Amino acid sequence: MDIDSMPKGYTPGDVEDKWYKYWEDNGLFKAEDKSDRPPFCIVIPPPNVTGVLHMGHALNNTLQDILCRYKRMRGFNVLWQPGTDHAGIATQNVVEKSLAANGTDRHAIGREKFIDLVWEWRAKYGGIIINQLKKLGSSCDWSRERFTMDEGLSRAVREVFVSLYEKGLIYRGDYIINWCPRCHTALADLEVEHEERDSFLYYIRYPYQDGKGGLIVATTRPETLLGDTAVAVNPDDERYLDLKGANVLLPVLDRPIPVIFDGYVDKSFGTGALKVTPAHDANDFEIGNRHGLERIKVIDEDGMMNDMAGPYRGMDRFECRERIVDDLRAKGLLEKVEPYRNATGHCYRCKTMIEPLLSKQWFVKIAPLAEKAVQAVKSGRTRIIPSTWENVYFDWMNNIKDWCISRQIWWGHRIPAWYCDGCGEVIVAKEAPKKCRCGSSGLRQETDVLDTWFSSALWPFSTLGWPDRTAALETFYPTSALITGFDILFFWVARMMMMGLHFMDEVPFRDVYIHALVRDAEGKKMSKSKGNVIDPLEVIEQSGTDAFRFTLAAFATQGRDVKLSEDRIEGYRHFVNKIWNSSRFVLMNLDEDSFSGANPAERSLPDRWILTRLGKVSDEIGQALDDYRFNDAAGLCYQFVWHEFCDWYIEMAKEWLYGEDEALKKSVQTTLKEVLMGVLRLLHPFMPFVTEDIWQRMPGVRESIMKASFPVSSDFK
RNA sequence: GGGCGGGUAGCUCAGUUGGGAGAGCGUCGGCCUUACAAGCCGAAUGUCGCAGGUUCAAGCCCUGUUCCGCCCACCA
């Protein structure tokens, strides 16, 4: 054979783009809405539209692609459904930053103009992440690409919102919520990160109204005392039994507030007396509800003290704290200050300290939805793999609280609710109503948008065409598997379960495979804000996509985090080269007869041995992939190809190839060809590019390796 | 406060029902043998965190303990 076109070393660069284009041009990633073949469907975890590829994406999408390519070779009608997420706050922040760089802000240009700008931004940068996924070799059906804000998905969002509202599962109400004074929006509980920080515990005396002594209260947030409407003690606390009906005077403001008794209060903490600020603390809010306390808001949406804060009006909340402590000390009301370490909530996007705030927001009543989602996993209709995550899932689902879905930002699905200027009626509808029932046409749409995860929760069915009953939906729902990191188990997976079960009456996926997080050298989560990311594209540039993918697969051990090692990538780059060169050897030792199709009457013992081994290993690798044991599958490939096929069989084959016995030679040539082609098929899910490149060099091959079947033992009988 | 994962060769990590301690990189010795020096052949390296227990047999099971990491949580 002529092997002049095969250089001694494999060079991935040019080859990869060529074959990716070939696959796309030949429609090899396309799924069929209707087919005789069994369906296999994965919906991609949609990356943020403004995002760039990071290691987490690389791992996540490599695993998905391995499964998809494997299943295609197994004869499945595979749909890997791609798309991107509008990523409300994240995207808005990015665009706002660029505005700030130009010395302006969104308020100066107005809502409509701002949203236009975000769409422009998306048009300009939204394709980046998609192209990067292609660099990875991702075999998505790109003809079906969706975006959470496109017309169809927006329709699904409105449909779901209205339906839940009509069933009483969405409501609007005054509650204490997590407010980010920087992003200027409410956040769901999940979007608040708790972080321990050094702080102080202040012991403050609230004088009794009747003048004798006072009640000492411990707090970490003295500035909120301006909004106190009670002091609570435990009803079983013998120290305070005689305070029934007593009032104390709020320090500084001298407002009388009652002493109340509530079982929530921990006798052993501080002095056993708790100041109650219903408008600025979630627990206090609950206590306030139980006792009918007034809610006095003293901090506004900017984190500044408002008119109710009296002399502290206009101060920043942290400045106010210092001032009020000084004043308390001056008045002799500050008993003592202890160093204290406690956890405070911070915005997951900008790390600003969260201010619990009384506010009118939209919520999803979640308990009824959670119930079915728990049952679906308990009954095995959806499997979570590895199963250790099931307990985490159950814990969260069983303690779930209502989901705050409104956000005070501009980029996102605007809540389909309208307020009537005439009668004050709230109209929730899929399309903008012309006029209210009262006859008034003065309707104003809700300015809030929905939490980004609201539309993501619909992803498994909205991308397939819901609310229309499309053929795709019929064929591919429920989807086969969801491949994702545990960091979005609650944000995304749990919510898809709930929405899927509610609207489709069926689980959104049969399997959920939870893979590890790729961490940095110190075991920390890689993130843009920490600046500790290793760029996957640089790795690809350096070592080639195939080696990179194989490394990720080999690292994807269930239940363990990945700390990426450059050395391992290097090792697998050598492996790719080994495959290249063994192919080169085989090709240069074959002749036309080897491809005639006629098997030799007899095979030598080594021939039979390697064929048997190939069949056995193929079965093991198939089983490993069926079980989502990617690292085992990769290890089996490595061991077999290098240490059995190359080190033993090829070395033995040389003797016969260069020997005198023509029959033996023919047998060996045929076996070499068969094993090589088997190996290429075996490796294709992991290393799509190099295997395709070699495959199409095999004389007689006219089709993509993607059309070949995954090898099984019966192929080599 | 609750839960989870991990401490295995110098480094990064595998180790599926208990029975051989492994891979990559690195190190040492020998090989430019016509597929591959990105390679081949050979070698060294580990009280598998610590202490007990079950067993004929434990890295793997049980108990305790220590260190690290993570997740969840309304103790002010």
PDB file of N, CA, C and O in Angstrom, chain A residues 275-328:
ATOM      1  N   LYS A 275     -33.978  40.174  69.232  1.00  0.00           N
ATOM      2  CA  LYS A 275     -34.675  41.328  68.664  1.00  0.00           C
ATOM      3  C   LYS A 275     -35.367  40.878  67.379  1.00  0.00           C
ATOM      4  O   LYS A 275     -34.828  40.071  66.614  1.00  0.00           O
ATOM      5  N   VAL A 276     -36.565  41.363  67.163  1.00  0.00           N
ATOM      6  CA  VAL A 276     -37.363  40.894  66.028  1.00  0.00           C
ATOM      7  C   VAL A 276     -37.558  42.012  65.009  1.00  0.00           C
ATOM      8  O   VAL A 276     -38.154  43.042  65.315  1.00  0.00           O
ATOM      9  N   THR A 277     -37.032  41.781  63.796  1.00  0.00           N
ATOM     10  CA  THR A 277     -37.122  42.765  62.720  1.00  0.00           C
ATOM     11  C   THR A 277     -37.824  42.121  61.530  1.00  0.00           C
ATOM     12  O   THR A 277     -37.175  41.636  60.599  1.00  0.00           O
ATOM     13  N   PRO A 278     -39.120  42.082  61.525  1.00  0.00           N
ATOM     14  CA  PRO A 278     -39.852  41.310  60.502  1.00  0.00           C
ATOM     15  C   PRO A 278     -39.551  41.734  59.071  1.00  0.00           C
ATOM     16  O   PRO A 278     -39.657  40.904  58.174  1.00  0.00           O
ATOM     17  N   ALA A 279     -39.146  42.963  58.865  1.00  0.00           N
ATOM     18  CA  ALA A 279     -38.950  43.404  57.485  1.00  0.00           C
ATOM     19  C   ALA A 279     -37.543  43.114  56.957  1.00  0.00           C
ATOM     20  O   ALA A 279     -37.269  43.321  55.778  1.00  0.00           O
ATOM     21  N   HIS A 280     -36.653  42.654  57.847  1.00  0.00           N
ATOM     22  CA  HIS A 280     -35.273  42.462  57.377  1.00  0.00           C
ATOM     23  C   HIS A 280     -34.621  41.167  57.818  1.00  0.00           C
ATOM     24  O   HIS A 280     -33.392  41.066  57.851  1.00  0.00           O
ATOM     25  N   ASP A 281     -35.430  40.197  58.163  1.00  0.00           N
ATOM     26  CA  ASP A 281     -34.874  38.901  58.519  1.00  0.00           C
ATOM     27  C   ASP A 281     -35.951  37.845  58.316  1.00  0.00           C
ATOM     28  O   ASP A 281     -37.099  38.033  58.728  1.00  0.00           O
ATOM     29  N   ALA A 282     -35.567  36.763  57.676  1.00  0.00           N
ATOM     30  CA  ALA A 282     -36.554  35.750  57.307  1.00  0.00           C
ATOM     31  C   ALA A 282     -37.209  35.113  58.536  1.00  0.00           C
ATOM     32  O   ALA A 282     -38.413  34.889  58.555  1.00  0.00           O
ATOM     33  N   ASN A 283     -36.405  34.818  59.550  1.00  0.00           N
ATOM     34  CA  ASN A 283     -36.979  34.221  60.752  1.00  0.00           C
ATOM     35  C   ASN A 283     -37.874  35.199  61.491  1.00  0.00           C
ATOM     36  O   ASN A 283     -38.945  34.841  61.977  1.00  0.00           O
ATOM     37  N   ASP A 284     -37.390  36.422  61.569  1.00  0.00           N
ATOM     38  CA  ASP A 284     -38.163  37.447  62.252  1.00  0.00           C
ATOM     39  C   ASP A 284     -39.486  37.690  61.534  1.00  0.00           C
ATOM     40  O   ASP A 284     -40.513  37.984  62.151  1.00  0.00           O
ATOM     41  N   PHE A 285     -39.426  37.541  60.225  1.00  0.00           N
ATOM     42  CA  PHE A 285     -40.635  37.687  59.427  1.00  0.00           C
ATOM     43  C   PHE A 285     -41.675  36.649  59.854  1.00  0.00           C
ATOM     44  O   PHE A 285     -42.847  36.967  60.067  1.00  0.00           O
ATOM     45  N   GLU A 286     -41.194  35.411  60.021  1.00  0.00           N
ATOM     46  CA  GLU A 286     -42.094  34.337  60.446  1.00  0.00           C
ATOM     47  C   GLU A 286     -42.638  34.607  61.850  1.00  0.00           C
ATOM     48  O   GLU A 286     -43.827  34.423  62.117  1.00  0.00           O
ATOM     49  N   ILE A 287     -41.740  35.020  62.728  1.00  0.00           N
ATOM     50  CA  ILE A 287     -42.178  35.323  64.096  1.00  0.00           C
ATOM     51  C   ILE A 287     -43.222  36.438  64.062  1.00  0.00           C
ATOM     52  O   ILE A 287     -44.255  36.367  64.716  1.00  0.00           O
ATOM     53  N   GLY A 288     -42.926  37.432  63.249  1.00  0.00           N
ATOM     54  CA  GLY A 288     -43.854  38.552  63.124  1.00  0.00           C
ATOM     55  C   GLY A 288     -45.230  38.092  62.674  1.00  0.00           C
ATOM     56  O   GLY A 288     -46.257  38.570  63.163  1.00  0.00           O
ATOM     57  N   ASN A 289     -45.253  37.150  61.734  1.00  0.00           N
ATOM     58  CA  ASN A 289     -46.532  36.632  61.266  1.00  0.00           C
ATOM     59  C   ASN A 289     -47.289  35.928  62.382  1.00  0.00           C
ATOM     60  O   ASN A 289     -48.504  36.055  62.497  1.00  0.00           O
ATOM     61  N   ARG A 290     -46.536  35.203  63.200  1.00  0.00           N
ATOM     62  CA  ARG A 290     -47.202  34.455  64.271  1.00  0.00           C
ATOM     63  C   ARG A 290     -47.803  35.389  65.318  1.00  0.00           C
ATOM     64  O   ARG A 290     -48.759  35.043  65.982  1.00  0.00           O
ATOM     65  N   HIS A 291     -47.183  36.553  65.470  1.00  0.00           N
ATOM     66  CA  HIS A 291     -47.610  37.447  66.553  1.00  0.00           C
ATOM     67  C   HIS A 291     -48.266  38.726  66.048  1.00  0.00           C
ATOM     68  O   HIS A 291     -48.525  39.637  66.834  1.00  0.00           O
ATOM     69  N   GLY A 292     -48.502  38.791  64.767  1.00  0.00           N
ATOM     70  CA  GLY A 292     -49.165  39.962  64.221  1.00  0.00           C
ATOM     71  C   GLY A 292     -48.367  41.250  64.393  1.00  0.00           C
ATOM     72  O   GLY A 292     -48.925  42.316  64.641  1.00  0.00           O
ATOM     73  N   LEU A 293     -47.057  41.140  64.229  1.00  0.00           N
ATOM     74  CA  LEU A 293     -46.214  42.328  64.415  1.00  0.00           C
ATOM     75  C   LEU A 293     -46.186  43.209  63.164  1.00  0.00           C
ATOM     76  O   LEU A 293     -46.322  42.719  62.040  1.00  0.00           O
ATOM     77  N   GLU A 294     -45.966  44.459  63.404  1.00  0.00           N
ATOM     78  CA  GLU A 294     -45.811  45.419  62.317  1.00  0.00           C
ATOM     79  C   GLU A 294     -44.479  45.159  61.610  1.00  0.00           C
ATOM     80  O   GLU A 294     -43.526  44.690  62.223  1.00  0.00           O
ATOM     81  N   ARG A 295     -44.452  45.420  60.285  1.00  0.00           N
ATOM     82  CA  ARG A 295     -43.194  45.267  59.545  1.00  0.00           C
ATOM     83  C   ARG A 295     -42.680  46.649  59.180  1.00  0.00           C
ATOM     84  O   ARG A 295     -43.304  47.352  58.388  1.00  0.00           O
ATOM     85  N   ILE A 296     -41.571  47.002  59.747  1.00  0.00           N
ATOM     86  CA  ILE A 296     -41.030  48.331  59.467  1.00  0.00           C
ATOM     87  C   ILE A 296     -39.745  48.204  58.661  1.00  0.00           C
ATOM     88  O   ILE A 296     -38.739  47.692  59.127  1.00  0.00           O
ATOM     89  N   LYS A 297     -39.831  48.694  57.426  1.00  0.00           N
ATOM     90  CA  LYS A 297     -38.690  48.597  56.529  1.00  0.00           C
ATOM     91  C   LYS A 297     -37.790  49.800  56.759  1.00  0.00           C
ATOM     92  O   LYS A 297     -38.241  50.945  56.671  1.00  0.00           O
ATOM     93  N   VAL A 298     -36.539  49.569  57.095  1.00  0.00           N
ATOM     94  CA  VAL A 298     -35.632  50.692  57.354  1.00  0.00           C
ATOM     95  C   VAL A 298     -34.487  50.768  56.347  1.00  0.00           C
ATOM     96  O   VAL A 298     -33.727  51.729  56.330  1.00  0.00           O
ATOM     97  N   ILE A 299     -34.351  49.704  55.523  1.00  0.00           N
ATOM     98  CA  ILE A 299     -33.289  49.703  54.508  1.00  0.00           C
ATOM     99  C   ILE A 299     -33.961  49.618  53.144  1.00  0.00           C
ATOM    100  O   ILE A 299     -34.899  48.843  52.944  1.00  0.00           O
ATOM    101  N   ASP A 300     -33.495  50.417  52.197  1.00  0.00           N
ATOM    102  CA  ASP A 300     -34.149  50.414  50.893  1.00  0.00           C
ATOM    103  C   ASP A 300     -33.421  49.518  49.888  1.00  0.00           C
ATOM    104  O   ASP A 300     -32.463  48.825  50.223  1.00  0.00           O
ATOM    105  N   GLU A 301     -33.874  49.557  48.653  1.00  0.00           N
ATOM    106  CA  GLU A 301     -33.370  48.647  47.623  1.00  0.00           C
ATOM    107  C   GLU A 301     -31.910  48.893  47.249  1.00  0.00           C
ATOM    108  O   GLU A 301     -31.282  48.068  46.606  1.00  0.00           O
ATOM    109  N   ASP A 302     -31.393  50.058  47.641  1.00  0.00           N
ATOM    110  CA  ASP A 302     -29.984  50.328  47.357  1.00  0.00           C
ATOM    111  C   ASP A 302     -29.082  49.946  48.525  1.00  0.00           C
ATOM    112  O   ASP A 302     -27.879  50.176  48.482  1.00  0.00           O
ATOM    113  N   GLY A 303     -29.696  49.426  49.582  1.00  0.00           N
ATOM    114  CA  GLY A 303     -28.907  49.114  50.763  1.00  0.00           C
ATOM    115  C   GLY A 303     -28.649  50.352  51.613  1.00  0.00           C
ATOM    116  O   GLY A 303     -27.721  50.375  52.424  1.00  0.00           O
ATOM    117  N   MET A 304     -29.480  51.365  51.403  1.00  0.00           N
ATOM    118  CA  MET A 304     -29.340  52.609  52.173  1.00  0.00           C
ATOM    119  C   MET A 304     -30.476  52.692  53.191  1.00  0.00           C
ATOM    120  O   MET A 304     -31.575  52.200  52.967  1.00  0.00           O
ATOM    121  N   MET A 305     -30.176  53.392  54.306  1.00  0.00           N
ATOM    122  CA  MET A 305     -31.189  53.559  55.338  1.00  0.00           C
ATOM    123  C   MET A 305     -32.244  54.536  54.817  1.00  0.00           C
ATOM    124  O   MET A 305     -31.922  55.570  54.233  1.00  0.00           O
ATOM    125  N   ASN A 306     -33.522  54.220  55.050  1.00  0.00           N
ATOM    126  CA  ASN A 306     -34.592  55.059  54.498  1.00  0.00           C
ATOM    127  C   ASN A 306     -35.165  56.003  55.567  1.00  0.00           C
ATOM    128  O   ASN A 306     -34.603  56.141  56.659  1.00  0.00           O
ATOM    129  N   ASP A 307     -36.291  56.603  55.223  1.00  0.00           N
ATOM    130  CA  ASP A 307     -36.891  57.609  56.111  1.00  0.00           C
ATOM    131  C   ASP A 307     -37.216  57.047  57.487  1.00  0.00           C
ATOM    132  O   ASP A 307     -37.191  57.782  58.479  1.00  0.00           O
ATOM    133  N   MET A 308     -37.547  55.766  57.559  1.00  0.00           N
ATOM    134  CA  MET A 308     -37.913  55.176  58.833  1.00  0.00           C
ATOM    135  C   MET A 308     -36.712  55.036  59.761  1.00  0.00           C
ATOM    136  O   MET A 308     -36.863  54.669  60.923  1.00  0.00           O
ATOM    137  N   ALA A 309     -35.525  55.264  59.228  1.00  0.00           N
ATOM    138  CA  ALA A 309     -34.317  55.077  60.030  1.00  0.00           C
ATOM    139  C   ALA A 309     -33.967  56.323  60.839  1.00  0.00           C
ATOM    140  O   ALA A 309     -32.905  56.383  61.457  1.00  0.00           O
ATOM    141  N   GLY A 310     -34.872  57.301  60.830  1.00  0.00           N
ATOM    142  CA  GLY A 310     -34.670  58.486  61.646  1.00  0.00           C
ATOM    143  C   GLY A 310     -33.353  59.172  61.347  1.00  0.00           C
ATOM    144  O   GLY A 310     -33.065  59.511  60.202  1.00  0.00           O
ATOM    145  N   PRO A 311     -32.549  59.359  62.371  1.00  0.00           N
ATOM    146  CA  PRO A 311     -31.311  60.131  62.190  1.00  0.00           C
ATOM    147  C   PRO A 311     -30.308  59.459  61.250  1.00  0.00           C
ATOM    148  O   PRO A 311     -29.346  60.086  60.840  1.00  0.00           O
ATOM    149  N   TYR A 312     -30.535  58.199  60.932  1.00  0.00           N
ATOM    150  CA  TYR A 312     -29.559  57.491  60.093  1.00  0.00           C
ATOM    151  C   TYR A 312     -29.967  57.484  58.625  1.00  0.00           C
ATOM    152  O   TYR A 312     -29.311  56.873  57.781  1.00  0.00           O
ATOM    153  N   ARG A 313     -31.047  58.145  58.335  1.00  0.00           N
ATOM    154  CA  ARG A 313     -31.569  58.224  56.985  1.00  0.00           C
ATOM    155  C   ARG A 313     -30.459  58.616  55.997  1.00  0.00           C
ATOM    156  O   ARG A 313     -29.645  59.496  56.264  1.00  0.00           O
ATOM    157  N   GLY A 314     -30.412  57.883  54.888  1.00  0.00           N
ATOM    158  CA  GLY A 314     -29.451  58.236  53.837  1.00  0.00           C
ATOM    159  C   GLY A 314     -28.095  57.567  53.984  1.00  0.00           C
ATOM    160  O   GLY A 314     -27.261  57.649  53.088  1.00  0.00           O
ATOM    161  N   MET A 315     -27.877  56.926  55.132  1.00  0.00           N
ATOM    162  CA  MET A 315     -26.581  56.256  55.302  1.00  0.00           C
ATOM    163  C   MET A 315     -26.608  54.880  54.653  1.00  0.00           C
ATOM    164  O   MET A 315     -27.632  54.224  54.588  1.00  0.00           O
ATOM    165  N   ASP A 316     -25.447  54.451  54.227  1.00  0.00           N
ATOM    166  CA  ASP A 316     -25.269  53.076  53.787  1.00  0.00           C
ATOM    167  C   ASP A 316     -25.472  52.162  54.991  1.00  0.00           C
ATOM    168  O   ASP A 316     -25.174  52.531  56.120  1.00  0.00           O
ATOM    169  N   ARG A 317     -25.960  50.920  54.732  1.00  0.00           N
ATOM    170  CA  ARG A 317     -26.280  50.046  55.861  1.00  0.00           C
ATOM    171  C   ARG A 317     -25.060  49.732  56.726  1.00  0.00           C
ATOM    172  O   ARG A 317     -25.168  49.538  57.938  1.00  0.00           O
ATOM    173  N   PHE A 318     -23.883  49.675  56.131  1.00  0.00           N
ATOM    174  CA  PHE A 318     -22.692  49.337  56.917  1.00  0.00           C
ATOM    175  C   PHE A 318     -22.181  50.543  57.708  1.00  0.00           C
ATOM    176  O   PHE A 318     -21.708  50.419  58.825  1.00  0.00           O
ATOM    177  N   GLU A 319     -22.332  51.702  57.079  1.00  0.00           N
ATOM    178  CA  GLU A 319     -21.962  52.927  57.779  1.00  0.00           C
ATOM    179  C   GLU A 319     -22.890  53.122  58.975  1.00  0.00           C
ATOM    180  O   GLU A 319     -22.466  53.493  60.068  1.00  0.00           O
ATOM    181  N   CYS A 320     -24.159  52.829  58.736  1.00  0.00           N
ATOM    182  CA  CYS A 320     -25.151  52.975  59.790  1.00  0.00           C
ATOM    183  C   CYS A 320     -24.802  52.089  60.974  1.00  0.00           C
ATOM    184  O   CYS A 320     -24.966  52.466  62.126  1.00  0.00           O
ATOM    185  N   ARG A 321     -24.318  50.895  60.677  1.00  0.00           N
ATOM    186  CA  ARG A 321     -23.965  49.981  61.760  1.00  0.00           C
ATOM    187  C   ARG A 321     -22.921  50.628  62.673  1.00  0.00           C
ATOM    188  O   ARG A 321     -23.065  50.642  63.892  1.00  0.00           O
ATOM    189  N   GLU A 322     -21.882  51.178  62.070  1.00  0.00           N
ATOM    190  CA  GLU A 322     -20.828  51.788  62.875  1.00  0.00           C
ATOM    191  C   GLU A 322     -21.364  52.951  63.698  1.00  0.00           C
ATOM    192  O   GLU A 322     -21.060  53.080  64.882  1.00  0.00           O
ATOM    193  N   ARG A 323     -22.173  53.767  63.061  1.00  0.00           N
ATOM    194  CA  ARG A 323     -22.705  54.947  63.742  1.00  0.00           C
ATOM    195  C   ARG A 323     -23.615  54.562  64.894  1.00  0.00           C
ATOM    196  O   ARG A 323     -23.560  55.141  65.988  1.00  0.00           O
ATOM    197  N   ILE A 324     -24.438  53.582  64.657  1.00  0.00           N
ATOM    198  CA  ILE A 324     -25.407  53.219  65.691  1.00  0.00           C
ATOM    199  C   ILE A 324     -24.693  52.578  66.873  1.00  0.00           C
ATOM    200  O   ILE A 324     -25.070  52.770  68.031  1.00  0.00           O
ATOM    201  N   VAL A 325     -23.628  51.844  66.585  1.00  0.00           N
ATOM    202  CA  VAL A 325     -22.847  51.250  67.672  1.00  0.00           C
ATOM    203  C   VAL A 325     -22.196  52.356  68.507  1.00  0.00           C
ATOM    204  O   VAL A 325     -22.207  52.314  69.739  1.00  0.00           O
ATOM    205  N   ASP A 326     -21.670  53.353  67.831  1.00  0.00           N
ATOM    206  CA  ASP A 326     -21.099  54.495  68.552  1.00  0.00           C
ATOM    207  C   ASP A 326     -22.139  55.160  69.452  1.00  0.00           C
ATOM    208  O   ASP A 326     -21.876  55.465  70.611  1.00  0.00           O
ATOM    209  N   ASP A 327     -23.308  55.368  68.868  1.00  0.00           N
ATOM    210  CA  ASP A 327     -24.361  56.049  69.619  1.00  0.00           C
ATOM    211  C   ASP A 327     -24.815  55.233  70.823  1.00  0.00           C
ATOM    212  O   ASP A 327     -25.087  55.780  71.894  1.00  0.00           O
ATOM    213  N   LEU A 328     -24.910  53.910  70.620  1.00  0.00           N
ATOM    214  CA  LEU A 328     -25.330  53.044  71.715  1.00  0.00           C
ATOM    215  C   LEU A 328     -24.297  53.086  72.839  1.00  0.00           C
ATOM    216  O   LEU A 328     -24.629  53.132  74.021  1.00  0.00           O
TER     217      LEU A 328
END
